[in-house]
């Protein structure tokens, strides 16, 4: 069903003209919000205590606990409400685990997107993906469209609040197979908050692409606004289960319900028209030469007959 006020795709022009790189949000863009809320988050809640008991001495886990401890101490000094402090490493394993569990549950209750929380969540999800208890859920158009866009020469990136490690796990262990190959890189909140325009400038600098040649796709208008402030292009993705957008957002941003709408028209597999051929939709010289040579060859064959 089309979202209210959304312009039909047939009437929109391609959002890919002049675009070299696409940066994808995950939750609400490639992946249903329900997968994150009803599968990933409950997995952490249900398994964090046993995970910490089993992996307490793992250096990665100790690093994640130290980061949470520092975060809590800092927030306590800033009088942030509801912070659960974590005792020093001299305290008993039992006391540290109890505090980490309460800290993480508290941050998750508030749906916080802190780097420290996301880092530990990512470590816990690793077990779930490796044991095949969880597979990364994707909207059905995602794998075919990502493959097609990558084949057409676009560089694809992910920018999500989930840690880079958890992003890689989701796409490598997805219900639509291993999609690791389609991505050129991953960004998380270590680059900065998704609602801060400076984060998008950093991404553009890191991938060495002009901001105006980067398209950021997200379900969150504040993230789209931050990207546009940084000089990127952005479109809002309307997926089942997402928070409804206001009329203002629908009017201010290009909106798509599926990735094939990036082409500005219904994608038809039998259609032989190449809609994206590099910068500005123009053919590169090699391609033109190849086509000319092919045509000449055909003419010669015709003459011989
Ligand atoms: C990498 S999957 C986990 C997603 C997650 O933890 C999250 O907070 C989603 O945030 P997003 O920025 O992808 O909307
Ligand atoms: Mg999102």
PDB file of C-alpha atoms and ligand atoms in Angstrom:
ATOM      1  CA  UNK A   1       0.000   0.000   0.000  1.00  0.00           C
ATOM      2  CA  UNK A   2       1.320   3.415  -0.875  1.00  0.00           C
ATOM      3  CA  UNK A   3       2.007   5.798   2.001  1.00  0.00           C
ATOM      4  CA  UNK A   4      -0.342   8.783   2.189  1.00  0.00           C
ATOM      5  CA  UNK A   5       0.828  11.752   0.076  1.00  0.00           C
ATOM      6  CA  UNK A   6       3.651   9.754  -1.437  1.00  0.00           C
ATOM      7  CA  UNK A   7       4.294  10.577  -5.074  1.00  0.00           C
ATOM      8  CA  UNK A   8       3.959   7.433  -7.202  1.00  0.00           C
ATOM      9  CA  UNK A   9       7.356   6.115  -8.312  1.00  0.00           C
ATOM     10  CA  UNK A  10       6.427   6.459 -11.996  1.00  0.00           C
ATOM     11  CA  UNK A  11       6.271  10.233 -11.591  1.00  0.00           C
ATOM     12  CA  UNK A  12       9.681  10.579  -9.928  1.00  0.00           C
ATOM     13  CA  UNK A  13      12.987  10.837 -11.711  1.00  0.00           C
ATOM     14  CA  UNK A  14      15.916   8.593 -10.878  1.00  0.00           C
ATOM     15  CA  UNK A  15      17.509   9.332  -7.535  1.00  0.00           C
ATOM     16  CA  UNK A  16      20.742   7.816  -8.834  1.00  0.00           C
ATOM     17  CA  UNK A  17      21.707  10.463 -11.384  1.00  0.00           C
ATOM     18  CA  UNK A  18      25.195  11.667 -10.430  1.00  0.00           C
ATOM     19  CA  UNK A  19      25.350   9.300  -7.449  1.00  0.00           C
ATOM     20  CA  UNK A  20      28.547   7.274  -6.936  1.00  0.00           C
ATOM     21  CA  UNK A  21      27.954   5.888  -3.450  1.00  0.00           C
ATOM     22  CA  UNK A  22      24.897   4.871  -1.483  1.00  0.00           C
ATOM     23  CA  UNK A  23      24.958   4.706   2.314  1.00  0.00           C
ATOM     24  CA  UNK A  24      22.273   2.490   3.859  1.00  0.00           C
ATOM     25  CA  UNK A  25      20.765   2.673   7.317  1.00  0.00           C
ATOM     26  CA  UNK A  26      19.732  -0.766   8.638  1.00  0.00           C
ATOM     27  CA  UNK A  27      16.761  -0.684  11.031  1.00  0.00           C
ATOM     28  CA  UNK A  28      13.680   0.482   9.109  1.00  0.00           C
ATOM     29  CA  UNK A  29      15.602   0.658   5.800  1.00  0.00           C
ATOM     30  CA  UNK A  30      17.103  -2.726   4.882  1.00  0.00           C
ATOM     31  CA  UNK A  31      15.654  -4.559   7.867  1.00  0.00           C
ATOM     32  CA  UNK A  32      12.291  -4.538   9.651  1.00  0.00           C
ATOM     33  CA  UNK A  33      12.265  -2.651  12.954  1.00  0.00           C
ATOM     34  CA  UNK A  34      10.499  -5.717  14.374  1.00  0.00           C
ATOM     35  CA  UNK A  35      13.613  -7.871  13.768  1.00  0.00           C
ATOM     36  CA  UNK A  36      15.696  -5.519  15.897  1.00  0.00           C
ATOM     37  CA  UNK A  37      13.044  -5.049  18.601  1.00  0.00           C
ATOM     38  CA  UNK A  38      11.570  -8.554  18.734  1.00  0.00           C
ATOM     39  CA  UNK A  39      14.564 -10.746  17.902  1.00  0.00           C
ATOM     40  CA  UNK A  40      17.928  -9.013  18.375  1.00  0.00           C
ATOM     41  CA  UNK A  41      17.150  -7.055  21.530  1.00  0.00           C
ATOM     42  CA  UNK A  42      15.369  -9.923  23.353  1.00  0.00           C
ATOM     43  CA  UNK A  43      18.321 -12.191  22.496  1.00  0.00           C
ATOM     44  CA  UNK A  44      20.605  -9.821  24.400  1.00  0.00           C
ATOM     45  CA  UNK A  45      18.202  -9.514  27.334  1.00  0.00           C
ATOM     46  CA  UNK A  46      17.796 -13.287  27.616  1.00  0.00           C
ATOM     47  CA  UNK A  47      21.433 -14.230  27.145  1.00  0.00           C
ATOM     48  CA  UNK A  48      23.582 -11.439  28.534  1.00  0.00           C
ATOM     49  CA  UNK A  49      24.094 -12.992  31.955  1.00  0.00           C
ATOM     50  CA  UNK A  50      25.096 -16.430  30.709  1.00  0.00           C
ATOM     51  CA  UNK A  51      27.223 -14.837  27.952  1.00  0.00           C
ATOM     52  CA  UNK A  52      29.150 -12.740  30.478  1.00  0.00           C
ATOM     53  CA  UNK A  53      29.612 -15.709  32.821  1.00  0.00           C
ATOM     54  CA  UNK A  54      30.988 -17.790  29.966  1.00  0.00           C
ATOM     55  CA  UNK A  55      33.143 -15.129  28.311  1.00  0.00           C
ATOM     56  CA  UNK A  56      34.125 -12.916  31.248  1.00  0.00           C
ATOM     57  CA  UNK A  57      37.894 -13.316  30.716  1.00  0.00           C
ATOM     58  CA  UNK A  58      37.764 -12.712  26.977  1.00  0.00           C
ATOM     59  CA  UNK A  59      39.812  -9.503  26.348  1.00  0.00           C
ATOM     60  CA  UNK A  60      37.115  -8.153  23.964  1.00  0.00           C
ATOM     61  CA  UNK A  61      34.482  -8.600  26.670  1.00  0.00           C
ATOM     62  CA  UNK A  62      36.706  -6.975  29.299  1.00  0.00           C
ATOM     63  CA  UNK A  63      37.255  -4.035  26.918  1.00  0.00           C
ATOM     64  CA  UNK A  64      33.488  -3.692  26.410  1.00  0.00           C
ATOM     65  CA  UNK A  65      32.892  -3.787  30.196  1.00  0.00           C
ATOM     66  CA  UNK A  66      35.584  -1.123  30.777  1.00  0.00           C
ATOM     67  CA  UNK A  67      33.938   1.111  28.158  1.00  0.00           C
ATOM     68  CA  UNK A  68      30.529   0.712  29.854  1.00  0.00           C
ATOM     69  CA  UNK A  69      32.139   1.432  33.247  1.00  0.00           C
ATOM     70  CA  UNK A  70      33.728   4.656  31.948  1.00  0.00           C
ATOM     71  CA  UNK A  71      30.515   5.707  30.225  1.00  0.00           C
ATOM     72  CA  UNK A  72      28.499   5.194  33.439  1.00  0.00           C
ATOM     73  CA  UNK A  73      31.028   7.091  35.573  1.00  0.00           C
ATOM     74  CA  UNK A  74      31.022  10.007  33.117  1.00  0.00           C
ATOM     75  CA  UNK A  75      27.231  10.118  32.924  1.00  0.00           C
ATOM     76  CA  UNK A  76      26.938   9.905  36.720  1.00  0.00           C
ATOM     77  CA  UNK A  77      29.188  12.972  37.017  1.00  0.00           C
ATOM     78  CA  UNK A  78      26.925  14.718  34.498  1.00  0.00           C
ATOM     79  CA  UNK A  79      23.906  13.706  36.632  1.00  0.00           C
ATOM     80  CA  UNK A  80      22.301  11.713  33.815  1.00  0.00           C
ATOM     81  CA  UNK A  81      19.215   9.993  35.254  1.00  0.00           C
ATOM     82  CA  UNK A  82      18.979   6.233  35.786  1.00  0.00           C
ATOM     83  CA  UNK A  83      22.671   5.433  35.263  1.00  0.00           C
ATOM     84  CA  UNK A  84      23.787   2.073  36.692  1.00  0.00           C
ATOM     85  CA  UNK A  85      27.438   2.290  37.717  1.00  0.00           C
ATOM     86  CA  UNK A  86      29.761  -0.682  37.300  1.00  0.00           C
ATOM     87  CA  UNK A  87      32.189  -1.548  40.134  1.00  0.00           C
ATOM     88  CA  UNK A  88      35.931  -1.532  39.432  1.00  0.00           C
ATOM     89  CA  UNK A  89      37.735  -4.587  38.088  1.00  0.00           C
ATOM     90  CA  UNK A  90      38.815  -5.373  41.678  1.00  0.00           C
ATOM     91  CA  UNK A  91      35.193  -6.264  42.537  1.00  0.00           C
ATOM     92  CA  UNK A  92      33.987  -9.858  42.298  1.00  0.00           C
ATOM     93  CA  UNK A  93      33.051 -11.275  38.884  1.00  0.00           C
ATOM     94  CA  UNK A  94      29.526 -11.798  40.215  1.00  0.00           C
ATOM     95  CA  UNK A  95      29.125  -8.132  41.256  1.00  0.00           C
ATOM     96  CA  UNK A  96      30.529  -6.808  37.976  1.00  0.00           C
ATOM     97  CA  UNK A  97      28.233  -9.039  35.916  1.00  0.00           C
ATOM     98  CA  UNK A  98      25.189  -8.063  37.975  1.00  0.00           C
ATOM     99  CA  UNK A  99      25.923  -4.373  37.397  1.00  0.00           C
ATOM    100  CA  UNK A 100      26.678  -4.798  33.673  1.00  0.00           C
ATOM    101  CA  UNK A 101      23.386  -6.669  33.191  1.00  0.00           C
ATOM    102  CA  UNK A 102      21.443  -3.906  34.983  1.00  0.00           C
ATOM    103  CA  UNK A 103      23.307  -1.192  33.059  1.00  0.00           C
ATOM    104  CA  UNK A 104      22.626  -2.825  29.679  1.00  0.00           C
ATOM    105  CA  UNK A 105      18.962  -3.586  30.470  1.00  0.00           C
ATOM    106  CA  UNK A 106      18.502   0.061  31.568  1.00  0.00           C
ATOM    107  CA  UNK A 107      20.063   1.430  28.368  1.00  0.00           C
ATOM    108  CA  UNK A 108      17.984  -0.942  26.262  1.00  0.00           C
ATOM    109  CA  UNK A 109      14.775   0.033  28.072  1.00  0.00           C
ATOM    110  CA  UNK A 110      15.499   3.603  27.003  1.00  0.00           C
ATOM    111  CA  UNK A 111      16.431   2.426  23.449  1.00  0.00           C
ATOM    112  CA  UNK A 112      19.754   4.203  23.763  1.00  0.00           C
ATOM    113  CA  UNK A 113      22.171   3.998  20.819  1.00  0.00           C
ATOM    114  CA  UNK A 114      25.431   4.476  22.708  1.00  0.00           C
ATOM    115  CA  UNK A 115      28.610   3.083  21.198  1.00  0.00           C
ATOM    116  CA  UNK A 116      29.379   1.261  24.469  1.00  0.00           C
ATOM    117  CA  UNK A 117      26.003  -0.539  24.532  1.00  0.00           C
ATOM    118  CA  UNK A 118      26.101  -1.394  20.827  1.00  0.00           C
ATOM    119  CA  UNK A 119      29.581  -2.820  21.150  1.00  0.00           C
ATOM    120  CA  UNK A 120      28.594  -5.354  23.823  1.00  0.00           C
ATOM    121  CA  UNK A 121      25.349  -6.194  21.986  1.00  0.00           C
ATOM    122  CA  UNK A 122      27.419  -6.989  18.882  1.00  0.00           C
ATOM    123  CA  UNK A 123      29.607  -9.428  20.805  1.00  0.00           C
ATOM    124  CA  UNK A 124      26.549 -11.225  22.179  1.00  0.00           C
ATOM    125  CA  UNK A 125      24.852 -11.445  18.746  1.00  0.00           C
ATOM    126  CA  UNK A 126      27.975 -13.083  17.323  1.00  0.00           C
ATOM    127  CA  UNK A 127      27.109 -16.255  19.249  1.00  0.00           C
ATOM    128  CA  UNK A 128      23.539 -16.152  17.947  1.00  0.00           C
ATOM    129  CA  UNK A 129      24.554 -15.808  14.293  1.00  0.00           C
ATOM    130  CA  UNK A 130      27.327 -18.412  14.564  1.00  0.00           C
ATOM    131  CA  UNK A 131      24.987 -20.971  16.134  1.00  0.00           C
ATOM    132  CA  UNK A 132      22.417 -20.092  13.389  1.00  0.00           C
ATOM    133  CA  UNK A 133      19.886 -19.290  16.097  1.00  0.00           C
ATOM    134  CA  UNK A 134      19.438 -15.945  14.348  1.00  0.00           C
ATOM    135  CA  UNK A 135      19.598 -14.927  10.713  1.00  0.00           C
ATOM    136  CA  UNK A 136      19.682 -11.304   9.601  1.00  0.00           C
ATOM    137  CA  UNK A 137      16.247 -10.335   8.350  1.00  0.00           C
ATOM    138  CA  UNK A 138      15.938  -8.202   5.219  1.00  0.00           C
ATOM    139  CA  UNK A 139      13.027  -6.806   3.225  1.00  0.00           C
ATOM    140  CA  UNK A 140      12.569  -9.004   0.185  1.00  0.00           C
ATOM    141  CA  UNK A 141      13.908  -6.512  -2.383  1.00  0.00           C
ATOM    142  CA  UNK A 142      17.155  -5.914  -0.496  1.00  0.00           C
ATOM    143  CA  UNK A 143      19.556  -8.638  -1.699  1.00  0.00           C
ATOM    144  CA  UNK A 144      18.607  -8.467  -5.415  1.00  0.00           C
ATOM    145  CA  UNK A 145      18.735  -4.673  -5.455  1.00  0.00           C
ATOM    146  CA  UNK A 146      22.018  -4.399  -3.529  1.00  0.00           C
ATOM    147  CA  UNK A 147      23.614  -6.884  -5.911  1.00  0.00           C
ATOM    148  CA  UNK A 148      22.297  -5.014  -8.925  1.00  0.00           C
ATOM    149  CA  UNK A 149      23.440  -1.608  -7.664  1.00  0.00           C
ATOM    150  CA  UNK A 150      26.899  -2.968  -6.838  1.00  0.00           C
ATOM    151  CA  UNK A 151      27.152  -4.634 -10.250  1.00  0.00           C
ATOM    152  CA  UNK A 152      26.292  -1.318 -11.871  1.00  0.00           C
ATOM    153  CA  UNK A 153      29.377   0.183 -10.255  1.00  0.00           C
ATOM    154  CA  UNK A 154      27.918   1.989  -7.271  1.00  0.00           C
ATOM    155  CA  UNK A 155      29.888   1.767  -4.035  1.00  0.00           C
ATOM    156  CA  UNK A 156      27.618   0.651  -1.210  1.00  0.00           C
ATOM    157  CA  UNK A 157      28.141   1.416   2.480  1.00  0.00           C
ATOM    158  CA  UNK A 158      26.286   0.881   5.741  1.00  0.00           C
ATOM    159  CA  UNK A 159      25.860   3.505   8.454  1.00  0.00           C
ATOM    160  CA  UNK A 160      23.967   2.203  11.464  1.00  0.00           C
ATOM    161  CA  UNK A 161      23.907   2.712  15.217  1.00  0.00           C
ATOM    162  CA  UNK A 162      24.637  -1.010  15.532  1.00  0.00           C
ATOM    163  CA  UNK A 163      28.375  -1.714  15.831  1.00  0.00           C
ATOM    164  CA  UNK A 164      30.332  -2.417  12.639  1.00  0.00           C
ATOM    165  CA  UNK A 165      30.836  -5.965  13.911  1.00  0.00           C
ATOM    166  CA  UNK A 166      27.065  -6.486  14.258  1.00  0.00           C
ATOM    167  CA  UNK A 167      26.389  -4.930  10.837  1.00  0.00           C
ATOM    168  CA  UNK A 168      28.817  -7.370   9.218  1.00  0.00           C
ATOM    169  CA  UNK A 169      27.217 -10.286  11.057  1.00  0.00           C
ATOM    170  CA  UNK A 170      23.712  -9.326   9.924  1.00  0.00           C
ATOM    171  CA  UNK A 171      24.602  -9.078   6.231  1.00  0.00           C
ATOM    172  CA  UNK A 172      26.964 -12.080   6.222  1.00  0.00           C
ATOM    173  CA  UNK A 173      24.297 -14.267   7.866  1.00  0.00           C
ATOM    174  CA  UNK A 174      21.168 -12.898   6.248  1.00  0.00           C
ATOM    175  CA  UNK A 175      18.026 -14.770   5.258  1.00  0.00           C
ATOM    176  CA  UNK A 176      19.000 -13.886   1.672  1.00  0.00           C
ATOM    177  CA  UNK A 177      22.533 -15.291   1.931  1.00  0.00           C
ATOM    178  CA  UNK A 178      25.944 -13.754   2.500  1.00  0.00           C
ATOM    179  CA  UNK A 179      25.905 -10.166   1.219  1.00  0.00           C
ATOM    180  CA  UNK A 180      29.364  -9.174   2.491  1.00  0.00           C
ATOM    181  CA  UNK A 181      30.646  -8.775  -1.064  1.00  0.00           C
ATOM    182  CA  UNK A 182      28.271  -5.992  -2.024  1.00  0.00           C
ATOM    183  CA  UNK A 183      29.530  -3.542   0.593  1.00  0.00           C
ATOM    184  CA  UNK A 184      32.641  -1.395   0.315  1.00  0.00           C
ATOM    185  CA  UNK A 185      32.604  -0.391   3.989  1.00  0.00           C
ATOM    186  CA  UNK A 186      30.689   0.034   7.248  1.00  0.00           C
ATOM    187  CA  UNK A 187      30.242   2.966   9.658  1.00  0.00           C
ATOM    188  CA  UNK A 188      28.841   3.082  13.179  1.00  0.00           C
ATOM    189  CA  UNK A 189      28.584   5.637  15.985  1.00  0.00           C
ATOM    190  CA  UNK A 190      32.352   5.679  16.441  1.00  0.00           C
ATOM    191  CA  UNK A 191      32.127   8.021  13.424  1.00  0.00           C
ATOM    192  CA  UNK A 192      29.576  10.115  15.326  1.00  0.00           C
ATOM    193  CA  UNK A 193      25.851  10.341  15.962  1.00  0.00           C
ATOM    194  CA  UNK A 194      23.551   9.733  13.007  1.00  0.00           C
ATOM    195  CA  UNK A 195      21.747  13.003  13.690  1.00  0.00           C
ATOM    196  CA  UNK A 196      24.968  15.049  13.588  1.00  0.00           C
ATOM    197  CA  UNK A 197      25.900  16.458  10.176  1.00  0.00           C
ATOM    198  CA  UNK A 198      29.621  16.212  11.049  1.00  0.00           C
ATOM    199  CA  UNK A 199      29.309  12.387  10.887  1.00  0.00           C
ATOM    200  CA  UNK A 200      28.282  12.524   7.230  1.00  0.00           C
ATOM    201  CA  UNK A 201      31.154  14.888   6.381  1.00  0.00           C
ATOM    202  CA  UNK A 202      33.516  12.368   7.986  1.00  0.00           C
ATOM    203  CA  UNK A 203      32.016   9.516   5.957  1.00  0.00           C
ATOM    204  CA  UNK A 204      32.383  11.500   2.716  1.00  0.00           C
ATOM    205  CA  UNK A 205      36.013  12.286   3.573  1.00  0.00           C
ATOM    206  CA  UNK A 206      36.731   8.672   4.464  1.00  0.00           C
ATOM    207  CA  UNK A 207      35.236   7.184   1.307  1.00  0.00           C
ATOM    208  CA  UNK A 208      36.795   9.999  -0.751  1.00  0.00           C
ATOM    209  CA  UNK A 209      33.603  10.874  -2.605  1.00  0.00           C
ATOM    210  CA  UNK A 210      32.132  14.363  -2.997  1.00  0.00           C
ATOM    211  CA  UNK A 211      29.206  14.707  -0.530  1.00  0.00           C
ATOM    212  CA  UNK A 212      26.860  15.604  -3.400  1.00  0.00           C
ATOM    213  CA  UNK A 213      27.607  12.258  -5.077  1.00  0.00           C
ATOM    214  CA  UNK A 214      26.542  10.278  -2.000  1.00  0.00           C
ATOM    215  CA  UNK A 215      22.944   9.199  -1.372  1.00  0.00           C
ATOM    216  CA  UNK A 216      21.984   8.329   2.219  1.00  0.00           C
ATOM    217  CA  UNK A 217      18.891   6.155   2.705  1.00  0.00           C
ATOM    218  CA  UNK A 218      17.176   6.109   6.079  1.00  0.00           C
ATOM    219  CA  UNK A 219      13.789   5.840   7.777  1.00  0.00           C
ATOM    220  CA  UNK A 220      14.554   8.693  10.210  1.00  0.00           C
ATOM    221  CA  UNK A 221      13.943  12.286   8.990  1.00  0.00           C
ATOM    222  CA  UNK A 222      16.407  13.771  11.536  1.00  0.00           C
ATOM    223  CA  UNK A 223      19.149  11.561  10.079  1.00  0.00           C
ATOM    224  CA  UNK A 224      18.206  12.570   6.534  1.00  0.00           C
ATOM    225  CA  UNK A 225      18.294  16.237   7.559  1.00  0.00           C
ATOM    226  CA  UNK A 226      21.771  15.837   9.080  1.00  0.00           C
ATOM    227  CA  UNK A 227      23.022  14.184   5.889  1.00  0.00           C
ATOM    228  CA  UNK A 228      21.565  16.938   3.701  1.00  0.00           C
ATOM    229  CA  UNK A 229      23.129  19.603   5.960  1.00  0.00           C
ATOM    230  CA  UNK A 230      26.478  17.933   5.285  1.00  0.00           C
ATOM    231  CA  UNK A 231      25.868  18.257   1.533  1.00  0.00           C
ATOM    232  CA  UNK A 232      24.800  14.643   0.870  1.00  0.00           C
ATOM    233  CA  UNK A 233      21.609  13.659  -0.876  1.00  0.00           C
ATOM    234  CA  UNK A 234      19.081  11.721   1.146  1.00  0.00           C
ATOM    235  CA  UNK A 235      15.813   9.868   0.648  1.00  0.00           C
ATOM    236  CA  UNK A 236      13.423   8.520   3.255  1.00  0.00           C
ATOM    237  CA  UNK A 237      12.560   4.850   3.152  1.00  0.00           C
ATOM    238  CA  UNK A 238       9.006   3.917   4.052  1.00  0.00           C
ATOM    239  CA  UNK A 239       8.816   0.281   5.142  1.00  0.00           C
ATOM    240  CA  UNK A 240       6.078  -1.725   6.887  1.00  0.00           C
ATOM    241  CA  UNK A 241       6.372  -1.200  10.645  1.00  0.00           C
ATOM    242  CA  UNK A 242       8.179   2.149  10.422  1.00  0.00           C
ATOM    243  CA  UNK A 243       7.018   5.202  12.334  1.00  0.00           C
ATOM    244  CA  UNK A 244       4.631   7.206  10.140  1.00  0.00           C
ATOM    245  CA  UNK A 245       6.179  10.274   8.514  1.00  0.00           C
ATOM    246  CA  UNK A 246       4.581  13.700   8.762  1.00  0.00           C
ATOM    247  CA  UNK A 247       3.242  15.518   5.681  1.00  0.00           C
ATOM    248  CA  UNK A 248       6.174  17.926   6.009  1.00  0.00           C
ATOM    249  CA  UNK A 249       8.710  15.115   5.835  1.00  0.00           C
ATOM    250  CA  UNK A 250       6.920  13.501   2.916  1.00  0.00           C
ATOM    251  CA  UNK A 251       7.061  16.778   1.025  1.00  0.00           C
ATOM    252  CA  UNK A 252      10.626  17.723   1.940  1.00  0.00           C
ATOM    253  CA  UNK A 253      12.290  14.456   0.993  1.00  0.00           C
ATOM    254  CA  UNK A 254      12.135  12.008  -1.831  1.00  0.00           C
ATOM    255  CA  UNK A 255      10.449   8.929  -0.366  1.00  0.00           C
ATOM    256  CA  UNK A 256      10.698   5.346  -1.541  1.00  0.00           C
ATOM    257  CA  UNK A 257       9.032   2.144  -0.402  1.00  0.00           C
ATOM    258  CA  UNK A 258      11.395  -0.228  -2.233  1.00  0.00           C
ATOM    259  CA  UNK A 259      14.918   0.161  -3.532  1.00  0.00           C
ATOM    260  CA  UNK A 260      13.868  -0.335  -7.180  1.00  0.00           C
ATOM    261  CA  UNK A 261      12.154   3.053  -6.869  1.00  0.00           C
ATOM    262  CA  UNK A 262      15.638   4.592  -6.791  1.00  0.00           C
ATOM    263  CA  UNK A 263      15.458   4.291 -10.566  1.00  0.00           C
ATOM    264  CA  UNK A 264      12.414   6.531 -10.598  1.00  0.00           C
ATOM    265  CA  UNK A 265      10.146   4.002 -12.199  1.00  0.00           C
ATOM    266  CA  UNK A 266       8.959   0.474 -11.645  1.00  0.00           C
ATOM    267  CA  UNK A 267      11.870  -1.860 -12.218  1.00  0.00           C
ATOM    268  CA  UNK A 268      11.141  -4.322 -14.982  1.00  0.00           C
ATOM    269  CA  UNK A 269      13.591  -7.234 -15.212  1.00  0.00           C
ATOM    270  CA  UNK A 270      12.800  -7.813 -18.900  1.00  0.00           C
ATOM    271  CA  UNK A 271      13.446  -4.171 -19.712  1.00  0.00           C
ATOM    272  CA  UNK A 272      16.805  -3.874 -21.458  1.00  0.00           C
ATOM    273  CA  UNK A 273      17.311  -0.168 -20.731  1.00  0.00           C
ATOM    274  CA  UNK A 274      20.405   0.542 -18.691  1.00  0.00           C
ATOM    275  CA  UNK A 275      19.289   3.177 -16.232  1.00  0.00           C
ATOM    276  CA  UNK A 276      22.542   3.678 -14.412  1.00  0.00           C
ATOM    277  CA  UNK A 277      25.879   3.596 -16.188  1.00  0.00           C
ATOM    278  CA  UNK A 278      28.236   5.429 -13.861  1.00  0.00           C
ATOM    279  CA  UNK A 279      28.356   9.160 -13.279  1.00  0.00           C
ATOM    280  CA  UNK A 280      25.313  11.100 -14.443  1.00  0.00           C
ATOM    281  CA  UNK A 281      23.953   8.053 -16.204  1.00  0.00           C
ATOM    282  CA  UNK A 282      26.430   8.628 -19.027  1.00  0.00           C
ATOM    283  CA  UNK A 283      28.151   5.743 -20.725  1.00  0.00           C
ATOM    284  CA  UNK A 284      31.889   5.590 -20.258  1.00  0.00           C
ATOM    285  CA  UNK A 285      34.168   5.771 -23.343  1.00  0.00           C
ATOM    286  CA  UNK A 286      35.080   2.069 -23.226  1.00  0.00           C
ATOM    287  CA  UNK A 287      31.454   1.044 -23.245  1.00  0.00           C
ATOM    288  CA  UNK A 288      30.713   3.270 -26.237  1.00  0.00           C
ATOM    289  CA  UNK A 289      33.743   1.913 -28.123  1.00  0.00           C
ATOM    290  CA  UNK A 290      32.697  -1.684 -27.376  1.00  0.00           C
ATOM    291  CA  UNK A 291      29.199  -1.000 -28.680  1.00  0.00           C
ATOM    292  CA  UNK A 292      30.570   0.619 -31.881  1.00  0.00           C
ATOM    293  CA  UNK A 293      32.890  -2.351 -32.476  1.00  0.00           C
ATOM    294  CA  UNK A 294      29.984  -4.745 -31.984  1.00  0.00           C
ATOM    295  CA  UNK A 295      27.854  -2.823 -34.471  1.00  0.00           C
ATOM    296  CA  UNK A 296      30.677  -2.733 -37.031  1.00  0.00           C
ATOM    297  CA  UNK A 297      31.155  -6.509 -36.616  1.00  0.00           C
ATOM    298  CA  UNK A 298      27.449  -7.100 -37.196  1.00  0.00           C
ATOM    299  CA  UNK A 299      27.504  -4.943 -40.345  1.00  0.00           C
ATOM    300  CA  UNK A 300      30.508  -6.850 -41.727  1.00  0.00           C
ATOM    301  CA  UNK A 301      28.770 -10.186 -41.051  1.00  0.00           C
ATOM    302  CA  UNK A 302      25.746  -8.836 -42.914  1.00  0.00           C
ATOM    303  CA  UNK A 303      27.957  -7.837 -45.916  1.00  0.00           C
ATOM    304  CA  UNK A 304      29.566 -11.298 -46.041  1.00  0.00           C
ATOM    305  CA  UNK A 305      26.224 -13.096 -46.184  1.00  0.00           C
TER     306      UNK A 305
HETATM  307  C1  LIG B   1      23.439  -3.799  13.102  1.00  0.00           C
HETATM  308  S1  LIG B   1      21.922  -4.463  13.510  1.00  0.00           S
HETATM  309  C2  LIG B   1      21.484  -3.735  15.013  1.00  0.00           C
HETATM  310  C3  LIG B   1      20.728  -2.530  14.845  1.00  0.00           C
HETATM  311  C4  LIG B   1      20.736  -1.690  16.072  1.00  0.00           C
HETATM  312  O1  LIG B   1      21.234  -2.064  17.102  1.00  0.00           O
HETATM  313  C5  LIG B   1      20.167  -0.390  15.986  1.00  0.00           C
HETATM  314  O2  LIG B   1      20.164   0.350  16.959  1.00  0.00           O
HETATM  315  C6  LIG B   1      19.621   0.050  14.690  1.00  0.00           C
HETATM  316  O3  LIG B   1      19.948   1.332  14.413  1.00  0.00           O
HETATM  317  P1  LIG B   1      19.909   1.922  12.920  1.00  0.00           P
HETATM  318  O4  LIG B   1      20.879   3.055  13.023  1.00  0.00           O
HETATM  319  O5  LIG B   1      20.303   0.877  11.926  1.00  0.00           O
HETATM  320  O6  LIG B   1      18.520   2.422  12.674  1.00  0.00           O
HETATM  321 MG1  LIG B   2      16.909   3.304  10.941  1.00  0.00          MG
END
